[in-house]
CSV table of C-alpha atoms and ligand atoms in Angstrom, one decimal:
chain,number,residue,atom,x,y,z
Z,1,UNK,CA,19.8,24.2,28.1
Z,2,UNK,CA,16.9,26.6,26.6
Z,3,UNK,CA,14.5,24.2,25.0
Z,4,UNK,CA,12.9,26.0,21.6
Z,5,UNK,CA,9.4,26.0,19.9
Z,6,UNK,CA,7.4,28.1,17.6
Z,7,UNK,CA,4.4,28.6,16.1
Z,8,UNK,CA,4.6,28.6,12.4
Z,9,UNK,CA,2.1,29.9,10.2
Z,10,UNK,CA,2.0,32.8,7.2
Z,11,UNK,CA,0.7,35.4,8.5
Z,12,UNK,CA,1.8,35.0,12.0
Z,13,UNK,CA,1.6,38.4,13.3
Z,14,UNK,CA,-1.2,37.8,14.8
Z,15,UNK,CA,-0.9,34.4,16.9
Z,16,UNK,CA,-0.9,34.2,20.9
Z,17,UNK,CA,1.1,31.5,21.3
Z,18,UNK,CA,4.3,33.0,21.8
Z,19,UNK,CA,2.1,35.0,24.7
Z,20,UNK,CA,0.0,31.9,25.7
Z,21,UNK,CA,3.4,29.3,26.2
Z,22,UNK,CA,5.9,32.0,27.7
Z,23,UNK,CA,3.2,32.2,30.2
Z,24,UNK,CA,3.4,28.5,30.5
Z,25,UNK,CA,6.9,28.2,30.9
Z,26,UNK,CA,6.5,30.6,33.6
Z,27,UNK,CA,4.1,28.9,36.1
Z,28,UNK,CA,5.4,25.8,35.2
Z,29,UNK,CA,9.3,26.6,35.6
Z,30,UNK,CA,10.1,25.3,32.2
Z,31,UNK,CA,13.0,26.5,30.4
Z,32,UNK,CA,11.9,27.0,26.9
Z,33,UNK,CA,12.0,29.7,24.3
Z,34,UNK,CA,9.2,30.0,21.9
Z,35,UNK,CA,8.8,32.3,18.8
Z,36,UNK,CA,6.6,33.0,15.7
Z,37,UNK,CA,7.8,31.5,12.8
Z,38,UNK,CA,6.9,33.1,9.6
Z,39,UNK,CA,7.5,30.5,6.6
Z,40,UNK,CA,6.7,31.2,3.1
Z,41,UNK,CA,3.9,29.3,1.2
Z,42,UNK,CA,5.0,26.7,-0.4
Z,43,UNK,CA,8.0,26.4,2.1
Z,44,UNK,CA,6.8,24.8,5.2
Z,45,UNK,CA,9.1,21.5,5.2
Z,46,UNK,CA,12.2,23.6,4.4
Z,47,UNK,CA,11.0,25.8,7.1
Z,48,UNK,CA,10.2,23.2,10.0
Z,49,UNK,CA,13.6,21.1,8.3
Z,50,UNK,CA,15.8,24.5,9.2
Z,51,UNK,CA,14.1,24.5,12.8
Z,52,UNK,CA,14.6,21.2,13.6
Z,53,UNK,CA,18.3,21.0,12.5
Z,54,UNK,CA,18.5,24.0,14.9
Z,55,UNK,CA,17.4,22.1,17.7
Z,56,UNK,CA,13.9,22.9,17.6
Z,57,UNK,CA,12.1,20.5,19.8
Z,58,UNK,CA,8.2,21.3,19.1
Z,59,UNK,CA,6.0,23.5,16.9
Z,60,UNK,CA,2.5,24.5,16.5
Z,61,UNK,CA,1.3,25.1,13.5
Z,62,UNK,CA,-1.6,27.4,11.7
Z,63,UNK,CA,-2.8,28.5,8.7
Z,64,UNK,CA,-2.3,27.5,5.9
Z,65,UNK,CA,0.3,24.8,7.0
Z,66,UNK,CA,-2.3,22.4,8.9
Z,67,UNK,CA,-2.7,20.2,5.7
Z,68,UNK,CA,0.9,20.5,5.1
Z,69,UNK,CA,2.0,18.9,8.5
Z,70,UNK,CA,-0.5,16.3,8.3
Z,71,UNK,CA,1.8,15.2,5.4
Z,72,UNK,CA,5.0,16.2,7.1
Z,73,UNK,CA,4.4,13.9,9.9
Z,74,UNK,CA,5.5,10.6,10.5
Z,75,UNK,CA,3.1,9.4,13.3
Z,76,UNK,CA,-0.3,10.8,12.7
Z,77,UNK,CA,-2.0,10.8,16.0
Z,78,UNK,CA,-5.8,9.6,15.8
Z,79,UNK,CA,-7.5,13.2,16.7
Z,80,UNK,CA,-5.3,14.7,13.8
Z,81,UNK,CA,-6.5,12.0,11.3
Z,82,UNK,CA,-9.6,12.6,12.1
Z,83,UNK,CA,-9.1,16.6,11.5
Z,84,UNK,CA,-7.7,15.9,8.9
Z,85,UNK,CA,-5.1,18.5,10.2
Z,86,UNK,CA,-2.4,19.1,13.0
Z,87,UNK,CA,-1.9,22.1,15.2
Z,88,UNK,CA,1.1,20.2,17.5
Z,89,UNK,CA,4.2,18.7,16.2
Z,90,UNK,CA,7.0,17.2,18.8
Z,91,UNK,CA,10.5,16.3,17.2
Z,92,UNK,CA,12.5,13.4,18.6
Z,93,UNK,CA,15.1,12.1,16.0
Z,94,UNK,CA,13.6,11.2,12.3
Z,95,UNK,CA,10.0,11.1,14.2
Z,96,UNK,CA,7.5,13.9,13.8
Z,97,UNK,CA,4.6,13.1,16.1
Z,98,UNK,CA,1.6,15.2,15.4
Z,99,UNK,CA,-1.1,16.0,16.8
Z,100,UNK,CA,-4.5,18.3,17.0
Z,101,UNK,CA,-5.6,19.4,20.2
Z,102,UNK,CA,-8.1,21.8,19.4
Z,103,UNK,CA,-11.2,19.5,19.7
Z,104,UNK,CA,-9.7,18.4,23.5
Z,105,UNK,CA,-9.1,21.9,24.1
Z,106,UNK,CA,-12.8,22.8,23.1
Z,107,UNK,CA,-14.5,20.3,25.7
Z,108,UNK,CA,-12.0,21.2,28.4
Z,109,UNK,CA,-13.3,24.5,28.0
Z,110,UNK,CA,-16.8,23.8,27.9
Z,111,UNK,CA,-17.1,21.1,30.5
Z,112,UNK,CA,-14.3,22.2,32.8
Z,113,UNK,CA,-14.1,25.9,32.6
Z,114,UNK,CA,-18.0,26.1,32.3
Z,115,UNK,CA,-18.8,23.9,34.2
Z,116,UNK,CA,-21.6,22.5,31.4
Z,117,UNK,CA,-21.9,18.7,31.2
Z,118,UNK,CA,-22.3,17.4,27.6
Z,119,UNK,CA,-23.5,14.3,28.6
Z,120,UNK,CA,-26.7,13.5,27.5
Z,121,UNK,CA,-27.7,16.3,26.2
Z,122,UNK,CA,-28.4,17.8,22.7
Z,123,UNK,CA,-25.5,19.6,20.5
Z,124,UNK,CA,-25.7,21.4,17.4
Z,125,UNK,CA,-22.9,22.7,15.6
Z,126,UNK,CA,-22.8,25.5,12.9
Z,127,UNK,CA,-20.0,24.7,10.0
Z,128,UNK,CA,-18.4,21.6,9.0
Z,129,UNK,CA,-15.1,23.1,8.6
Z,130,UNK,CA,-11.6,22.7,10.1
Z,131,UNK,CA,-12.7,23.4,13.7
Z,132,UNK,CA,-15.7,21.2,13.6
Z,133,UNK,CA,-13.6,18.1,12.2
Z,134,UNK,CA,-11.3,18.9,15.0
Z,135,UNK,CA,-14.5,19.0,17.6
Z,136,UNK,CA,-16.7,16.2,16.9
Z,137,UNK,CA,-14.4,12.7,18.2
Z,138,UNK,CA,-14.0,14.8,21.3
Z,139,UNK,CA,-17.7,15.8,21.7
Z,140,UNK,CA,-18.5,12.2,20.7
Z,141,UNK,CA,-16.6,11.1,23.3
Z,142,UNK,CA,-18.6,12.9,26.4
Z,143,UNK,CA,-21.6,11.0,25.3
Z,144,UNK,CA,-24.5,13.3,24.4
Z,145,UNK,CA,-27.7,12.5,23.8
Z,146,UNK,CA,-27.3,14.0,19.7
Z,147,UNK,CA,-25.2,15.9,18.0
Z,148,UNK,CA,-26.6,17.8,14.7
Z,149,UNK,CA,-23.9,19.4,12.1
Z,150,UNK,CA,-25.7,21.5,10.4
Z,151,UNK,CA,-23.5,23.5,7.6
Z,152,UNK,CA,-24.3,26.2,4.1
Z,153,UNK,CA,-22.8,23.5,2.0
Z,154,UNK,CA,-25.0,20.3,3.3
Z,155,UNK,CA,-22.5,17.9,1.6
Z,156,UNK,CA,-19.8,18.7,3.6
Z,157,UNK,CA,-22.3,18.4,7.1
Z,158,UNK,CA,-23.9,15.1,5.8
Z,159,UNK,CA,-19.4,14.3,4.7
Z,160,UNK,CA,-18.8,14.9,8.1
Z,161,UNK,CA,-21.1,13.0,9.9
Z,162,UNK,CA,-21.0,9.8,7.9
Z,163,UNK,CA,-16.8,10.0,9.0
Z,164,UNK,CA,-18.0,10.5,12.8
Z,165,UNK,CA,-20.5,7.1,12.4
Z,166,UNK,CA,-17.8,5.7,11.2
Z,167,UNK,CA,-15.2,6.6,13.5
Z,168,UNK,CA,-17.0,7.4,17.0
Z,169,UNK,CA,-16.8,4.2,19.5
Z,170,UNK,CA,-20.0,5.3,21.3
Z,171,UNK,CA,-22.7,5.2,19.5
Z,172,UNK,CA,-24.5,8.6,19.7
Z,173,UNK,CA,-26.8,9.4,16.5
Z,174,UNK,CA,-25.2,12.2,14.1
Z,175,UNK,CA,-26.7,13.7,11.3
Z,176,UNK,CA,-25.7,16.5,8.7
Z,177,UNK,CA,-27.9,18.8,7.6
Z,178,UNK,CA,-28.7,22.4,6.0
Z,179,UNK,CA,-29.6,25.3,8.2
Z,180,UNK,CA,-33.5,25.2,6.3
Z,181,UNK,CA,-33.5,21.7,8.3
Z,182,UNK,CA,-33.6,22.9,11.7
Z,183,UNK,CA,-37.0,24.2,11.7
Z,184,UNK,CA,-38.2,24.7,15.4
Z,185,UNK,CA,-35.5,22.3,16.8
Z,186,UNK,CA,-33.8,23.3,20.2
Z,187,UNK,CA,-30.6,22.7,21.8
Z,188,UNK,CA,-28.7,22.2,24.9
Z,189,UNK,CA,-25.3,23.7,23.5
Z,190,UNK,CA,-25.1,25.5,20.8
Z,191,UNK,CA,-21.2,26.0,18.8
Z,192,UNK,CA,-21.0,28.6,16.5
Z,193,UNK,CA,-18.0,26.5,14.5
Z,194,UNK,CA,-18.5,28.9,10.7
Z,195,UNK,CA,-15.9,31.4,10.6
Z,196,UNK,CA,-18.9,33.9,10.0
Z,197,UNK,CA,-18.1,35.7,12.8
Z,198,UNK,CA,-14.3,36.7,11.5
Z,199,UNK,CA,-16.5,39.0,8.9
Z,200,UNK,CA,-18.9,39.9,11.6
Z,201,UNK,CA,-21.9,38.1,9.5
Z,202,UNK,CA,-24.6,35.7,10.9
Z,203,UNK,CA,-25.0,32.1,10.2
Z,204,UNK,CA,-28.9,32.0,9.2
Z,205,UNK,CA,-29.5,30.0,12.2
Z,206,UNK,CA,-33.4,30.6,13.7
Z,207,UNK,CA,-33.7,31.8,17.0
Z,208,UNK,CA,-35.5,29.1,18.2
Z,209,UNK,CA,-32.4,26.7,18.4
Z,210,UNK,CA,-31.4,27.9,21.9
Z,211,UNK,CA,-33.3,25.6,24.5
Z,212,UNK,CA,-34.3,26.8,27.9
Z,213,UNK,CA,-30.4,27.4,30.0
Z,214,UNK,CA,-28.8,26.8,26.8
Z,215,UNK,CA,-24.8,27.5,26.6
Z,216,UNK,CA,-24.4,29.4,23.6
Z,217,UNK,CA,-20.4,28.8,22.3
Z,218,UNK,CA,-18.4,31.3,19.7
Z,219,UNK,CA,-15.2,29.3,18.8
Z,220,UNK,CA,-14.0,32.9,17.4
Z,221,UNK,CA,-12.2,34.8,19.9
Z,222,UNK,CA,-11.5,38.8,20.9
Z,223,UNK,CA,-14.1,39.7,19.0
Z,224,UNK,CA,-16.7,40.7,22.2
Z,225,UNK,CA,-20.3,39.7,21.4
Z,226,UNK,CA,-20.6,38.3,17.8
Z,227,UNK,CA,-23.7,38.3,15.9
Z,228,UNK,CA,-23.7,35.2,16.9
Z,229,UNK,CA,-24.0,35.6,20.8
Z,230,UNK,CA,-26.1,38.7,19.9
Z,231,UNK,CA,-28.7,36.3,18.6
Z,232,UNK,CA,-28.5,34.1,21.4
Z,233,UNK,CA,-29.0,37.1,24.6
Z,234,UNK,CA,-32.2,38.1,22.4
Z,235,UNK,CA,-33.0,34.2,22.4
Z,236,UNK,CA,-32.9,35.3,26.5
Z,237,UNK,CA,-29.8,32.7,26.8
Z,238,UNK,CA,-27.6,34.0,29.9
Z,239,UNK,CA,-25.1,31.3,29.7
Z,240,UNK,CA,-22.6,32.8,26.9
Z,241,UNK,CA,-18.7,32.0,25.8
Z,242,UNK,CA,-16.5,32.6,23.1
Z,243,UNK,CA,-13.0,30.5,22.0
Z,244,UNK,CA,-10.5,32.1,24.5
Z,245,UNK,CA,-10.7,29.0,26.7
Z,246,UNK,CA,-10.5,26.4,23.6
Z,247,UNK,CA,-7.6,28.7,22.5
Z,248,UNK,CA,-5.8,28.0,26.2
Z,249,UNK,CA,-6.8,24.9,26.5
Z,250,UNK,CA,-5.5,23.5,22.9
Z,251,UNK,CA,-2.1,25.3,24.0
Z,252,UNK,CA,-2.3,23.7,27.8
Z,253,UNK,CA,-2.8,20.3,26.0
Z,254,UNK,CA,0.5,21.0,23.5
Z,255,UNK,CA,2.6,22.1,26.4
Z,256,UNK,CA,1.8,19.1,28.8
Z,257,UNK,CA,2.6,16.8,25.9
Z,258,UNK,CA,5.8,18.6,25.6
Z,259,UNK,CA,7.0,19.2,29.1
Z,260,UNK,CA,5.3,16.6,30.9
Z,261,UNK,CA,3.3,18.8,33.4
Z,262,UNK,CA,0.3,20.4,32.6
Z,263,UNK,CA,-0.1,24.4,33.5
Z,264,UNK,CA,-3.6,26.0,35.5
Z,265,UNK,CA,-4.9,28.4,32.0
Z,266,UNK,CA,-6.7,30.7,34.3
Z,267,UNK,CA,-4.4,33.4,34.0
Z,268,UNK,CA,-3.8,33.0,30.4
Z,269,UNK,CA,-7.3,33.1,29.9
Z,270,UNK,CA,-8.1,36.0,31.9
Z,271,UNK,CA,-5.1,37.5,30.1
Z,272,UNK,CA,-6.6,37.4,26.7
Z,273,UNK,CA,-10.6,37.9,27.3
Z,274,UNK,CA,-12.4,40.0,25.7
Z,275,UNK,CA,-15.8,40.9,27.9
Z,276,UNK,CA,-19.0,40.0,26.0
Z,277,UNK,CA,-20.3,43.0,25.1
J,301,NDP,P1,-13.0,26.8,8.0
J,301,NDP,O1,-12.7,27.8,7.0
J,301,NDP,O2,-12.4,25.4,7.9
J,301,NDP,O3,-14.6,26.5,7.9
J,301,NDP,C1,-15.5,27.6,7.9
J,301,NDP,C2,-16.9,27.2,8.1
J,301,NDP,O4,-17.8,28.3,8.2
J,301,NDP,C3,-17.5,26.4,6.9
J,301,NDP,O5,-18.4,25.4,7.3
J,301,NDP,C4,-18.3,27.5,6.1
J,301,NDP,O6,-19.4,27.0,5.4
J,301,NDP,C5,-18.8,28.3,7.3
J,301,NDP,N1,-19.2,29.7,7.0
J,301,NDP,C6,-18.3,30.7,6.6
J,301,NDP,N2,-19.0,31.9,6.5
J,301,NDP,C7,-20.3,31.6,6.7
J,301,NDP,C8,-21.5,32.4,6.8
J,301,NDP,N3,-21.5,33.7,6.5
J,301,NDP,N4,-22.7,31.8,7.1
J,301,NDP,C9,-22.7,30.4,7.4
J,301,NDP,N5,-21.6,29.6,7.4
J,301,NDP,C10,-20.4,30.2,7.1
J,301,NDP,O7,-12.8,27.5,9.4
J,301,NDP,P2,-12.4,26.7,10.8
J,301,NDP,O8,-13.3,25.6,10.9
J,301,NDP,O9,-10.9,26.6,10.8
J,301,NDP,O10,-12.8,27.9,11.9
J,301,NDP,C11,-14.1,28.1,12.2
J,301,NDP,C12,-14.2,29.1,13.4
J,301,NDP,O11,-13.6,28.5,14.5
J,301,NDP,C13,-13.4,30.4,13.1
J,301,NDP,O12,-14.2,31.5,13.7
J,301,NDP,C14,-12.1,30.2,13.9
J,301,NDP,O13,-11.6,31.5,14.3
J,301,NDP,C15,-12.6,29.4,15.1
J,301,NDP,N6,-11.5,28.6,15.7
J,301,NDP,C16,-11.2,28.8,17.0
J,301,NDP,C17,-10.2,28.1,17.7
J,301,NDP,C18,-10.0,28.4,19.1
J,301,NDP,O14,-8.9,27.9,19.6
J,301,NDP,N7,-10.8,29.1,19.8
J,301,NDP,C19,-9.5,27.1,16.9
J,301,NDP,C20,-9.9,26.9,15.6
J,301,NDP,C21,-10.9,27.6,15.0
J,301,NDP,P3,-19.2,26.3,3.9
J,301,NDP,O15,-18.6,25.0,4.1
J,301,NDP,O16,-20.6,26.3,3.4
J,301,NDP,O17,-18.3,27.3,3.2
């Protein structure tokens, strides 16, 4: 029988999951159907209730409904605790495991895809928002030498890295801060976490962040060379990527959790890039 999952969000026009796990299913030889779920604010339990009672095995979910299925859940799974939000749900009886893959997805991408070790070396990210709360256990976890949030509102930054301290089991040094902060500071990899780029703007980041062979990251996706990456190729840094292979990634992670088998993203990812120009 047809297994089903959706992606459930408002609006939801726009999401490549259906495209990303069809895809999947293919390679992989799983029989599953997947759709876009379009719920209305304010009704996301009635909405995921109606699903599941239909059989509905798995969801992803996206704006606005992250917080909501952080309270949904009934097993809160340590990377969506820490995001404080949930992109994965799996259904099995009264249980509602959940999930948030997008931080796992993120270093896949950057130390798989890329080939670009994070280990020892020094992060900054720009925003302490969603994505970044998401990102940080994960990047923690690879063992850099220092990662710097550095965010418009500094509370949230210095917020966000007092929770990593407190959270992280290695003990790598974090620190929040404003972009004023960063002076002449340089960087091994540099994420681009704000959502600045969804409104074409520039965080007010100094050129002189990018360190000699320096990966400069967009999480945004489709959207060809941000202001962002702009900066970075005048900074002379070669080595440039946007959010297409988080995006995969984060799905790839989803799907193996709930199939059991884990499916190559290449073609997904060449699928959906935009070139960087
Ligand atoms: P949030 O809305 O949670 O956070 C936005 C962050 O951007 C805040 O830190 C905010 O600062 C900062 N910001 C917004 N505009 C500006 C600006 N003009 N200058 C400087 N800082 C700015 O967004 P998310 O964390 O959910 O998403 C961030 C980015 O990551 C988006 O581009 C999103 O598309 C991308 N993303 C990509 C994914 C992928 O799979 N590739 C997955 C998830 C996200 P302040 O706190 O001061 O308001």
């Amino acid at each position: 029988m047809t297994d089903r999952y959706a992606v459930i969000g408002n609006p939801i026009e726009q999401s490549k999951s259906p495209l990303i796990h069809t895809a999947f299913a293919q390679v992989t030889g799983q029989d599953i159907e997947y759709t876009k779920l379009l719920a209305p604010l304010g009704g996301f339990a009635q909405a995921v209730d109606a699903f599941r009672a239909a059989g509905g095995r798995g969801m992803n979910v996206t704006a606005p409904f992250k917080l909501d299925a952080c309270a949904y859940a009934t097993d809160l799974a340590p990377s969506a605790q820490m995001a404080g939000a949930v992109n994965a749900m799996k259904f099995d009886g009264d249980k509602v495991y959940a999930e948030n893959f997008d931080g796992v997805g993120l270093v896949r991408d950057v130390v798989t895809n890329l080939g670009c070790s994070l280990r020892g070396r020094r992060v900054l990210i720009l925003g302490a928002g969603g994505a970044t709360r998401g990102a940080l256990l994960p990047i923690l976890a690879q063992a850099p030498a220092e990662v710097l949030i550095v965010n418009r509102t500094l509370a949230k930054a210095q917020a966000l890295a007092e929770l990593a301290r407190q959270h992280q089991t290695d003990a790598v040094p974090v620190r929040g801060a404003g972009y004023a902060d960063l002076g002449t500071q340089s960087f091994d990899l540099v994420f681009n976490a704000t959502s600045a780029s969804l409104s074409a703007e520039l965080p007010p980041v100094p050129v002189s962040v990018f360190a000699q062979g320096a990966l400069a990251y967009e999480l945004a996706y489709g959207k060809g060379l941000t202001p962002f990456l702009k900066l970075a190729q005048q900074a002379g840094v070669t080595h440039l990527a946007d959010g297409v292979g988080m995006l995969a990634e984060q799905a790839a992670e989803a799907f193996a959790w709930w199939r059991g088998v884990r499916p190559d993203t290449q073609g997904v990812i060449q699928q959906l890039t935009v070139p960087l120009v």
